[in-house]
Amino acid sequence: MVTSSEPALSALIPLAEPSVGGNAWNYVRECLDTGWVSSAGAFVDRFERTVAAESGTRRAVAVASGTSALHLALLVAGVEPGDEVLVPALTFVATANAVRHAGAWPVFVDVEPRHLQMDPARLADFLERGCYRRDGVLRNRTTRRRVRAVMPVHLLGHPAPMAPILEAARRDGLVVIEDGAESLGARYRGRPCGSLGDVGCISFNGNKVVTAGGGGMIVTNRDDWADRARYLSTQAKDDPVEGRHGAIGFNYRLTNLQAALGLSQMELLERHVCAKRRICRAYERAFEGMPGVAGIPEAEGAFASRWLSTFLFDEREFGRDRRAIHAALAGRGIESRPLWEPLHRSRAHEGCERVGGEVAEEVCRRALSLPSSPGLTEEQQLRVIEAVRALCAA
Ligand SMILES: *Cc1c(COP(=O)(O)O)cnc(C)c1O
């Protein structure tokens, strides 16, 4: 008999783990049985068609990760080295990294405190007062760089306020690239996130709403941009036989094996989103009336994927700050996670410009995401809720 003083692995409650099921085994086995395991194959096409249908876009191009999707989206949208791209101050670092991969500069725009999305008022104010136009080119007054694109993120699966963001962007002729890495299944005024701007990017990383093991997708209605993204993602082959290349391309392809898993997960998307929304509602109900705990409500017209159930803890009212809560939960085998360091504070992005950022800092001090896996059982969730309740009472 094996004994251990460590809690059994099954006793740990992870933050967001994949739920593999449905046709995963069948599809992956088909790859293995037929030998189509690499970067060509029927599952890549089927996966792309399914994601395009879900996103309501004409095209979808599968790539190796959400980050590479963002990188290519910036390139096909015409963002050039030295340009500036407006990015929310609160997001996963990959959003800003992709801008740097394209040789451009992120400018960090603060978020609004209620739904934690890029603040459209800050954005409009920056474009109006922080920029000037010369010879038809919009430039940042401080840096004199060309401002080329806005990259809203549907953070935590809540739709960003796209109507005012698009209005501000269109007024100045900026391209709108949606980082929809966390928002597959989310809708804004009935329309899928990722389909509202010029081009959208999705992630199929292991902790996202659905996974391909790893992977990404570019969705757009523009055939020329989709074609260009495909070209760049496959080493920019002009003549594959003669080995001629017309640009500096990338190996950003997704394999048929990953696409097989991804397709099986797309068939479970609705179930996963339902589960995540149910989990979030259960937390919200349990924390109702608990002092110092606030959820993130859905905005009007928004349908959130609720990628992670995130709550804001007020140290004075709740009695502990989010660091202490995080540590106490960890002690009980419950994984939780703060939101990311605001990007204007990031050493990796030192020296970039910012438009505000105080809200992002305050949110970061208070936010903690709780276990949100689609496979989280009621019993597990009860354990999390009891743990939080015990901390509050203490
Ligand atoms: C996960 C994530 C990415 C990156 O996706 P990968 O597939 O991990 O490269 C980009 N932006 C946001 C907001 C994310 O959450």
Short mmCIF file of C-alpha atoms and ligand atoms in Angstrom, two decimals:
data_model
loop_
_atom_site.label_atom_id
_atom_site.label_comp_id
_atom_site.label_asym_id
_atom_site.label_seq_id
_atom_site.Cartn_x
_atom_site.Cartn_y
_atom_site.Cartn_z
CA MET A 1 0.00 0.00 0.00
CA VAL A 2 1.28 3.46 -0.84
CA THR A 3 0.92 6.03 1.88
CA SER A 4 1.88 9.67 1.82
CA SER A 5 1.75 12.62 4.15
CA GLU A 6 1.02 14.86 1.15
CA PRO A 7 -2.63 15.43 0.29
CA ALA A 8 -3.67 13.28 -2.65
CA LEU A 9 -3.38 15.05 -5.98
CA SER A 10 -7.12 14.70 -6.44
CA ALA A 11 -7.60 16.76 -3.28
CA LEU A 12 -5.97 19.79 -4.89
CA ILE A 13 -8.41 22.12 -6.57
CA PRO A 14 -6.71 23.78 -9.55
CA LEU A 15 -7.54 27.24 -10.87
CA ALA A 16 -8.40 26.23 -14.43
CA GLU A 17 -7.65 22.80 -15.78
CA PRO A 18 -8.75 21.40 -19.14
CA SER A 19 -11.81 19.17 -19.34
CA VAL A 20 -11.00 16.69 -22.07
CA GLY A 21 -13.85 14.55 -23.31
CA GLY A 22 -16.38 14.25 -26.09
CA ASN A 23 -14.73 13.19 -29.35
CA ALA A 24 -11.15 13.93 -28.22
CA TRP A 25 -10.10 10.30 -28.20
CA ASN A 26 -11.76 9.50 -31.55
CA TYR A 27 -10.30 12.48 -33.37
CA VAL A 28 -6.79 12.19 -31.96
CA ARG A 29 -6.80 8.45 -32.66
CA GLU A 30 -7.80 9.16 -36.25
CA CYS A 31 -4.65 11.30 -36.61
CA LEU A 32 -2.51 8.51 -35.21
CA ASP A 33 -4.18 5.78 -37.28
CA THR A 34 -3.85 7.73 -40.54
CA GLY A 35 -0.42 9.18 -39.81
CA TRP A 36 -1.69 12.77 -40.28
CA VAL A 37 -0.07 14.12 -37.14
CA SER A 38 1.73 17.20 -38.38
CA SER A 39 0.90 20.58 -39.86
CA ALA A 40 -1.35 19.43 -42.70
CA GLY A 41 -4.56 17.48 -42.41
CA ALA A 42 -8.31 17.54 -42.39
CA PHE A 43 -8.67 18.51 -38.73
CA VAL A 44 -6.88 21.83 -39.24
CA ASP A 45 -9.49 22.76 -41.88
CA ARG A 46 -12.40 21.47 -39.80
CA PHE A 47 -11.15 23.26 -36.69
CA GLU A 48 -10.83 26.52 -38.65
CA ARG A 49 -14.30 26.21 -40.19
CA THR A 50 -15.84 25.51 -36.78
CA VAL A 51 -14.15 28.49 -35.13
CA ALA A 52 -15.10 30.79 -38.03
CA ALA A 53 -18.73 29.65 -37.71
CA GLU A 54 -18.70 30.20 -33.94
CA SER A 55 -17.12 33.65 -34.40
CA GLY A 56 -19.44 34.63 -37.23
CA THR A 57 -16.49 35.56 -39.45
CA ARG A 58 -15.74 34.58 -43.04
CA ARG A 59 -12.30 33.28 -42.19
CA ALA A 60 -10.26 31.67 -39.44
CA VAL A 61 -6.55 30.87 -39.63
CA ALA A 62 -5.11 28.37 -37.14
CA VAL A 63 -1.72 29.17 -35.63
CA ALA A 64 0.58 27.86 -32.91
CA SER A 65 -0.62 30.08 -30.03
CA GLY A 66 -2.72 33.05 -29.05
CA THR A 67 0.46 35.11 -28.91
CA SER A 68 1.43 34.23 -32.49
CA ALA A 69 -2.14 35.02 -33.56
CA LEU A 70 -1.76 38.51 -32.06
CA HIS A 71 1.64 38.96 -33.68
CA LEU A 72 0.35 38.06 -37.15
CA ALA A 73 -2.84 40.10 -36.69
CA LEU A 74 -0.70 43.18 -36.02
CA LEU A 75 1.42 42.50 -39.11
CA VAL A 76 -1.50 41.94 -41.50
CA ALA A 77 -3.26 45.01 -40.07
CA GLY A 78 -0.32 47.10 -41.23
CA VAL A 79 1.29 47.87 -37.88
CA GLU A 80 4.92 48.72 -38.60
CA PRO A 81 8.07 49.03 -36.47
CA GLY A 82 7.97 52.27 -34.51
CA ASP A 83 4.16 52.54 -34.57
CA GLU A 84 2.12 52.70 -31.38
CA VAL A 85 -0.72 50.38 -30.39
CA LEU A 86 -3.15 51.15 -27.56
CA VAL A 87 -3.40 48.25 -25.13
CA PRO A 88 -5.21 48.02 -21.76
CA ALA A 89 -2.99 48.52 -18.71
CA LEU A 90 -4.48 45.37 -17.18
CA THR A 91 -4.08 42.22 -19.27
CA PHE A 92 -1.86 39.19 -19.60
CA VAL A 93 1.60 40.29 -20.72
CA ALA A 94 1.31 38.47 -24.08
CA THR A 95 -0.93 41.25 -25.44
CA ALA A 96 1.87 43.79 -25.07
CA ASN A 97 4.61 41.33 -25.99
CA ALA A 98 2.97 40.75 -29.38
CA VAL A 99 3.13 44.49 -30.04
CA ARG A 100 6.86 44.43 -29.32
CA HIS A 101 7.31 41.33 -31.49
CA ALA A 102 5.95 43.45 -34.34
CA GLY A 103 8.54 46.14 -33.51
CA ALA A 104 5.80 48.53 -32.37
CA TRP A 105 5.23 50.18 -28.97
CA PRO A 106 2.32 49.56 -26.63
CA VAL A 107 0.68 52.54 -24.95
CA PHE A 108 -1.14 51.40 -21.82
CA VAL A 109 -4.67 52.72 -21.37
CA ASP A 110 -6.26 52.38 -17.93
CA VAL A 111 -9.27 50.14 -17.36
CA GLU A 112 -12.65 51.10 -15.92
CA PRO A 113 -13.29 49.86 -12.36
CA ARG A 114 -16.61 48.04 -12.84
CA HIS A 115 -15.97 45.52 -15.61
CA LEU A 116 -12.14 45.90 -15.73
CA GLN A 117 -12.06 46.54 -19.49
CA MET A 118 -10.16 49.21 -21.44
CA ASP A 119 -11.72 52.55 -20.49
CA PRO A 120 -13.22 54.06 -23.66
CA ALA A 121 -13.31 57.55 -22.11
CA ARG A 122 -9.56 57.42 -21.45
CA LEU A 123 -8.99 56.14 -24.97
CA ALA A 124 -11.07 58.91 -26.58
CA ASP A 125 -9.42 61.54 -24.40
CA PHE A 126 -5.93 60.35 -25.36
CA LEU A 127 -6.77 60.33 -29.07
CA GLU A 128 -8.31 63.79 -28.86
CA ARG A 129 -5.85 65.56 -26.60
CA GLY A 130 -2.73 63.39 -26.54
CA CYS A 131 -2.44 63.11 -30.32
CA TYR A 132 -2.22 65.38 -33.35
CA ARG A 133 -2.68 64.83 -37.05
CA ARG A 134 -0.17 65.87 -39.70
CA ASP A 135 -0.33 64.94 -43.39
CA GLY A 136 -3.17 62.57 -42.56
CA VAL A 137 -1.10 60.65 -40.00
CA LEU A 138 -2.15 60.47 -36.35
CA ARG A 139 0.78 60.93 -33.99
CA ASN A 140 1.36 60.83 -30.24
CA ARG A 141 2.18 64.39 -29.02
CA THR A 142 4.79 63.14 -26.57
CA THR A 143 6.60 60.49 -28.60
CA ARG A 144 5.75 61.76 -32.12
CA ARG A 145 5.21 58.15 -33.12
CA ARG A 146 2.43 57.11 -35.48
CA VAL A 147 -0.61 55.73 -33.62
CA ARG A 148 -1.88 52.88 -35.73
CA ALA A 149 -4.15 50.47 -33.83
CA VAL A 150 -6.24 49.79 -30.74
CA MET A 151 -6.09 46.37 -29.15
CA PRO A 152 -8.95 45.89 -26.68
CA VAL A 153 -8.87 42.71 -24.62
CA HIS A 154 -12.07 40.94 -23.58
CA LEU A 155 -10.59 40.49 -20.14
CA LEU A 156 -11.66 37.43 -18.13
CA GLY A 157 -14.19 36.75 -20.87
CA HIS A 158 -16.15 39.96 -20.27
CA PRO A 159 -16.78 41.80 -23.54
CA ALA A 160 -14.87 45.07 -23.78
CA PRO A 161 -17.16 48.08 -24.46
CA MET A 162 -16.74 47.79 -28.21
CA ALA A 163 -19.25 50.42 -29.35
CA PRO A 164 -17.42 53.42 -27.82
CA ILE A 165 -14.00 51.87 -28.54
CA LEU A 166 -14.89 51.38 -32.21
CA GLU A 167 -16.38 54.85 -32.40
CA ALA A 168 -13.19 56.44 -31.08
CA ALA A 169 -10.98 54.26 -33.28
CA ARG A 170 -12.99 54.85 -36.45
CA ARG A 171 -12.96 58.61 -35.93
CA ASP A 172 -9.18 58.49 -36.22
CA GLY A 173 -8.90 55.69 -38.78
CA LEU A 174 -7.28 53.26 -36.37
CA VAL A 175 -7.35 49.50 -36.87
CA VAL A 176 -9.09 47.51 -34.14
CA ILE A 177 -7.52 44.17 -33.18
CA GLU A 178 -9.44 42.22 -30.54
CA ASP A 179 -7.53 40.06 -28.08
CA GLY A 180 -10.21 37.45 -27.55
CA ALA A 181 -7.88 34.91 -25.94
CA GLU A 182 -10.20 34.56 -22.95
CA SER A 183 -13.55 35.26 -24.57
CA LEU A 184 -14.49 32.36 -26.84
CA GLY A 185 -18.26 31.97 -26.39
CA ALA A 186 -18.72 35.55 -25.13
CA ARG A 187 -21.02 37.98 -26.91
CA TYR A 188 -21.39 41.73 -27.11
CA ARG A 189 -24.90 42.90 -28.03
CA GLY A 190 -25.53 39.44 -29.46
CA ARG A 191 -22.38 39.31 -31.57
CA PRO A 192 -19.40 37.02 -30.87
CA CYS A 193 -16.37 38.69 -29.33
CA GLY A 194 -13.54 38.66 -31.86
CA SER A 195 -15.84 39.54 -34.76
CA LEU A 196 -16.53 43.15 -33.79
CA GLY A 197 -13.31 44.85 -34.86
CA ASP A 198 -11.15 44.31 -37.96
CA VAL A 199 -9.48 41.12 -36.77
CA GLY A 200 -9.73 38.98 -33.64
CA CYS A 201 -7.39 36.53 -31.91
CA ILE A 202 -8.27 33.46 -29.87
CA SER A 203 -6.11 31.26 -27.63
CA PHE A 204 -6.44 27.50 -27.16
CA ASN A 205 -3.90 27.31 -24.35
CA GLY A 206 -4.55 24.64 -21.71
CA ASN A 207 -6.18 27.01 -19.22
CA LYS A 208 -8.53 28.80 -21.64
CA VAL A 209 -12.26 28.24 -22.20
CA VAL A 210 -11.47 25.36 -24.57
CA THR A 211 -8.05 24.02 -25.47
CA ALA A 212 -6.13 22.41 -28.29
CA GLY A 213 -3.33 21.55 -25.89
CA GLY A 214 -1.94 24.83 -27.18
CA GLY A 215 -2.81 26.91 -30.20
CA GLY A 216 -4.39 30.06 -31.51
CA MET A 217 -6.70 31.35 -34.21
CA ILE A 218 -7.03 34.56 -36.20
CA VAL A 219 -10.61 35.39 -37.17
CA THR A 220 -11.57 38.09 -39.68
CA ASN A 221 -13.96 38.98 -42.47
CA ARG A 222 -11.08 40.23 -44.60
CA ASP A 223 -9.95 37.60 -47.09
CA ASP A 224 -6.76 39.49 -47.94
CA TRP A 225 -5.72 39.65 -44.27
CA ALA A 226 -6.55 35.97 -43.69
CA ASP A 227 -4.54 34.99 -46.79
CA ARG A 228 -1.61 37.11 -45.68
CA ALA A 229 -1.74 35.62 -42.16
CA ARG A 230 -1.69 32.10 -43.62
CA TYR A 231 1.23 33.04 -45.90
CA LEU A 232 3.28 34.52 -43.05
CA SER A 233 2.46 31.65 -40.68
CA THR A 234 3.85 29.09 -43.17
CA GLN A 235 7.26 30.66 -43.92
CA ALA A 236 5.94 32.94 -46.72
CA LYS A 237 6.34 30.44 -49.51
CA ASP A 238 6.02 31.95 -53.00
CA ASP A 239 7.11 28.76 -54.71
CA PRO A 240 7.26 25.76 -52.41
CA VAL A 241 8.84 23.56 -55.09
CA GLU A 242 11.67 25.92 -55.99
CA GLY A 243 11.95 27.10 -52.41
CA ARG A 244 11.31 30.78 -53.09
CA HIS A 245 10.10 33.07 -50.30
CA GLY A 246 8.67 36.56 -50.63
CA ALA A 247 8.86 37.78 -47.04
CA ILE A 248 10.31 36.95 -43.64
CA GLY A 249 7.78 34.36 -42.58
CA PHE A 250 7.29 32.32 -39.44
CA ASN A 251 6.65 28.73 -38.49
CA TYR A 252 3.43 29.47 -36.66
CA ARG A 253 1.46 26.46 -37.88
CA LEU A 254 -0.86 24.38 -35.76
CA THR A 255 -0.55 20.59 -36.06
CA ASN A 256 -3.37 18.27 -37.11
CA LEU A 257 -3.04 16.55 -33.71
CA GLN A 258 -3.70 19.80 -31.89
CA ALA A 259 -6.53 20.68 -34.26
CA ALA A 260 -8.14 17.28 -33.62
CA LEU A 261 -8.20 17.99 -29.89
CA GLY A 262 -9.29 21.58 -30.55
CA LEU A 263 -12.20 20.46 -32.71
CA SER A 264 -13.40 18.04 -30.04
CA GLN A 265 -13.23 20.92 -27.54
CA MET A 266 -15.20 23.26 -29.81
CA GLU A 267 -18.01 20.71 -29.64
CA LEU A 268 -17.95 21.22 -25.85
CA LEU A 269 -17.69 25.02 -25.93
CA GLU A 270 -21.28 25.74 -24.99
CA ARG A 271 -21.10 23.23 -22.14
CA HIS A 272 -17.88 24.80 -20.82
CA VAL A 273 -19.28 28.34 -20.96
CA CYS A 274 -22.47 27.19 -19.18
CA ALA A 275 -20.36 25.51 -16.51
CA LYS A 276 -18.18 28.59 -16.01
CA ARG A 277 -21.22 30.85 -15.76
CA ARG A 278 -22.88 28.49 -13.28
CA ILE A 279 -19.69 28.37 -11.17
CA CYS A 280 -19.47 32.16 -11.11
CA ARG A 281 -23.14 32.53 -10.12
CA ALA A 282 -22.67 30.05 -7.26
CA TYR A 283 -19.72 32.07 -5.91
CA GLU A 284 -21.68 35.30 -6.27
CA ARG A 285 -24.66 33.90 -4.37
CA ALA A 286 -22.43 32.50 -1.62
CA PHE A 287 -20.55 35.80 -1.18
CA GLU A 288 -23.68 37.95 -1.19
CA GLY A 289 -23.70 40.02 1.97
CA MET A 290 -20.15 39.02 2.86
CA PRO A 291 -18.33 42.28 3.69
CA GLY A 292 -15.52 43.38 1.40
CA VAL A 293 -16.13 40.96 -1.49
CA ALA A 294 -17.33 42.26 -4.85
CA GLY A 295 -17.89 40.37 -8.07
CA ILE A 296 -17.51 41.65 -11.61
CA PRO A 297 -20.98 42.16 -13.05
CA GLU A 298 -21.86 41.67 -16.68
CA ALA A 299 -22.35 44.97 -18.47
CA GLU A 300 -25.63 45.66 -20.21
CA GLY A 301 -25.75 43.78 -23.50
CA ALA A 302 -22.81 41.62 -22.47
CA PHE A 303 -22.72 37.83 -22.30
CA ALA A 304 -19.45 36.83 -20.60
CA SER A 305 -17.62 33.53 -20.99
CA ARG A 306 -16.61 33.89 -17.31
CA TRP A 307 -13.22 32.41 -18.15
CA LEU A 308 -12.13 32.90 -14.52
CA SER A 309 -14.40 33.72 -11.59
CA THR A 310 -12.65 36.79 -10.22
CA PHE A 311 -13.54 38.74 -7.07
CA LEU A 312 -12.27 42.00 -5.58
CA PHE A 313 -11.40 41.85 -1.90
CA ASP A 314 -11.36 44.99 0.21
CA GLU A 315 -8.78 44.42 2.92
CA ARG A 316 -10.38 46.69 5.52
CA GLU A 317 -13.86 45.25 5.17
CA PHE A 318 -12.95 41.64 4.54
CA GLY A 319 -10.22 41.58 7.14
CA ARG A 320 -7.41 40.22 4.96
CA ASP A 321 -5.73 41.30 1.76
CA ARG A 322 -5.63 39.16 -1.34
CA ARG A 323 -2.09 37.95 -0.64
CA ALA A 324 -3.18 36.52 2.69
CA ILE A 325 -6.29 35.00 1.14
CA HIS A 326 -4.21 33.47 -1.65
CA ALA A 327 -1.79 31.94 0.87
CA ALA A 328 -4.54 30.65 3.15
CA LEU A 329 -6.35 29.01 0.23
CA ALA A 330 -3.10 27.44 -0.96
CA GLY A 331 -2.69 25.96 2.52
CA ARG A 332 -6.01 24.22 2.02
CA GLY A 333 -5.05 22.83 -1.39
CA ILE A 334 -7.02 25.45 -3.30
CA GLU A 335 -5.32 27.22 -6.18
CA SER A 336 -6.25 30.87 -6.67
CA ARG A 337 -4.45 33.59 -8.63
CA PRO A 338 -4.14 37.36 -8.55
CA LEU A 339 -4.58 39.28 -11.80
CA TRP A 340 -1.45 40.39 -13.61
CA GLU A 341 0.89 43.19 -12.64
CA PRO A 342 -0.31 46.31 -14.46
CA LEU A 343 1.76 46.58 -17.62
CA HIS A 344 3.03 50.10 -16.95
CA ARG A 345 4.65 48.56 -13.83
CA SER A 346 6.19 45.68 -15.76
CA ARG A 347 9.97 45.57 -16.00
CA ALA A 348 9.56 43.88 -19.37
CA HIS A 349 7.77 46.95 -20.71
CA GLU A 350 9.71 49.66 -18.95
CA GLY A 351 9.65 53.02 -20.66
CA CYS A 352 6.34 52.60 -22.49
CA GLU A 353 3.80 55.37 -22.34
CA ARG A 354 0.63 55.16 -20.32
CA VAL A 355 -2.73 56.85 -20.09
CA GLY A 356 -3.64 56.70 -16.41
CA GLY A 357 -3.20 53.33 -14.73
CA GLU A 358 -4.37 53.97 -11.16
CA VAL A 359 -7.50 51.88 -11.59
CA ALA A 360 -5.48 48.94 -12.92
CA GLU A 361 -3.21 49.19 -9.87
CA GLU A 362 -6.09 49.29 -7.42
CA VAL A 363 -7.80 46.34 -9.15
CA CYS A 364 -4.54 44.40 -9.11
CA ARG A 365 -4.19 44.95 -5.36
CA ARG A 366 -7.66 43.52 -4.73
CA ALA A 367 -8.39 40.88 -7.36
CA LEU A 368 -8.20 37.15 -6.87
CA SER A 369 -9.46 34.49 -9.27
CA LEU A 370 -10.96 31.36 -7.77
CA PRO A 371 -11.12 27.81 -9.18
CA SER A 372 -13.12 27.94 -12.42
CA SER A 373 -12.49 24.68 -14.29
CA PRO A 374 -15.48 23.49 -16.31
CA GLY A 375 -15.11 20.17 -14.47
CA LEU A 376 -15.21 21.73 -10.97
CA THR A 377 -17.63 19.66 -8.88
CA GLU A 378 -20.23 21.13 -6.52
CA GLU A 379 -18.37 19.51 -3.66
CA GLN A 380 -15.09 21.13 -4.69
CA GLN A 381 -16.75 24.51 -5.08
CA LEU A 382 -18.31 24.16 -1.63
CA ARG A 383 -14.82 23.60 -0.23
CA VAL A 384 -13.64 26.85 -1.86
CA ILE A 385 -16.66 28.78 -0.61
CA GLU A 386 -16.27 27.43 2.95
CA ALA A 387 -12.58 28.35 2.91
CA VAL A 388 -13.32 31.94 1.86
CA ARG A 389 -16.13 32.19 4.42
CA ALA A 390 -13.84 30.97 7.19
CA LEU A 391 -11.26 33.62 6.27
CA CYS A 392 -13.83 36.37 6.36
CA ALA A 393 -15.21 35.36 9.74
CA ALA A 394 -11.73 34.98 11.19
C1 LIG B 1 -3.67 33.54 -22.85
C2 LIG B 1 -3.66 34.90 -23.36
C3 LIG B 1 -2.86 35.26 -24.47
C4 LIG B 1 -1.84 34.35 -25.08
O1 LIG B 1 -2.33 33.15 -25.58
P1 LIG B 1 -1.29 31.90 -25.71
O2 LIG B 1 -2.09 30.90 -26.46
O3 LIG B 1 -0.96 31.46 -24.32
O4 LIG B 1 -0.10 32.38 -26.46
C5 LIG B 1 -2.97 36.55 -24.94
N1 LIG B 1 -3.79 37.44 -24.38
C6 LIG B 1 -4.55 37.15 -23.31
C7 LIG B 1 -5.46 38.19 -22.76
C8 LIG B 1 -4.50 35.87 -22.75
O5 LIG B 1 -5.24 35.58 -21.68
#
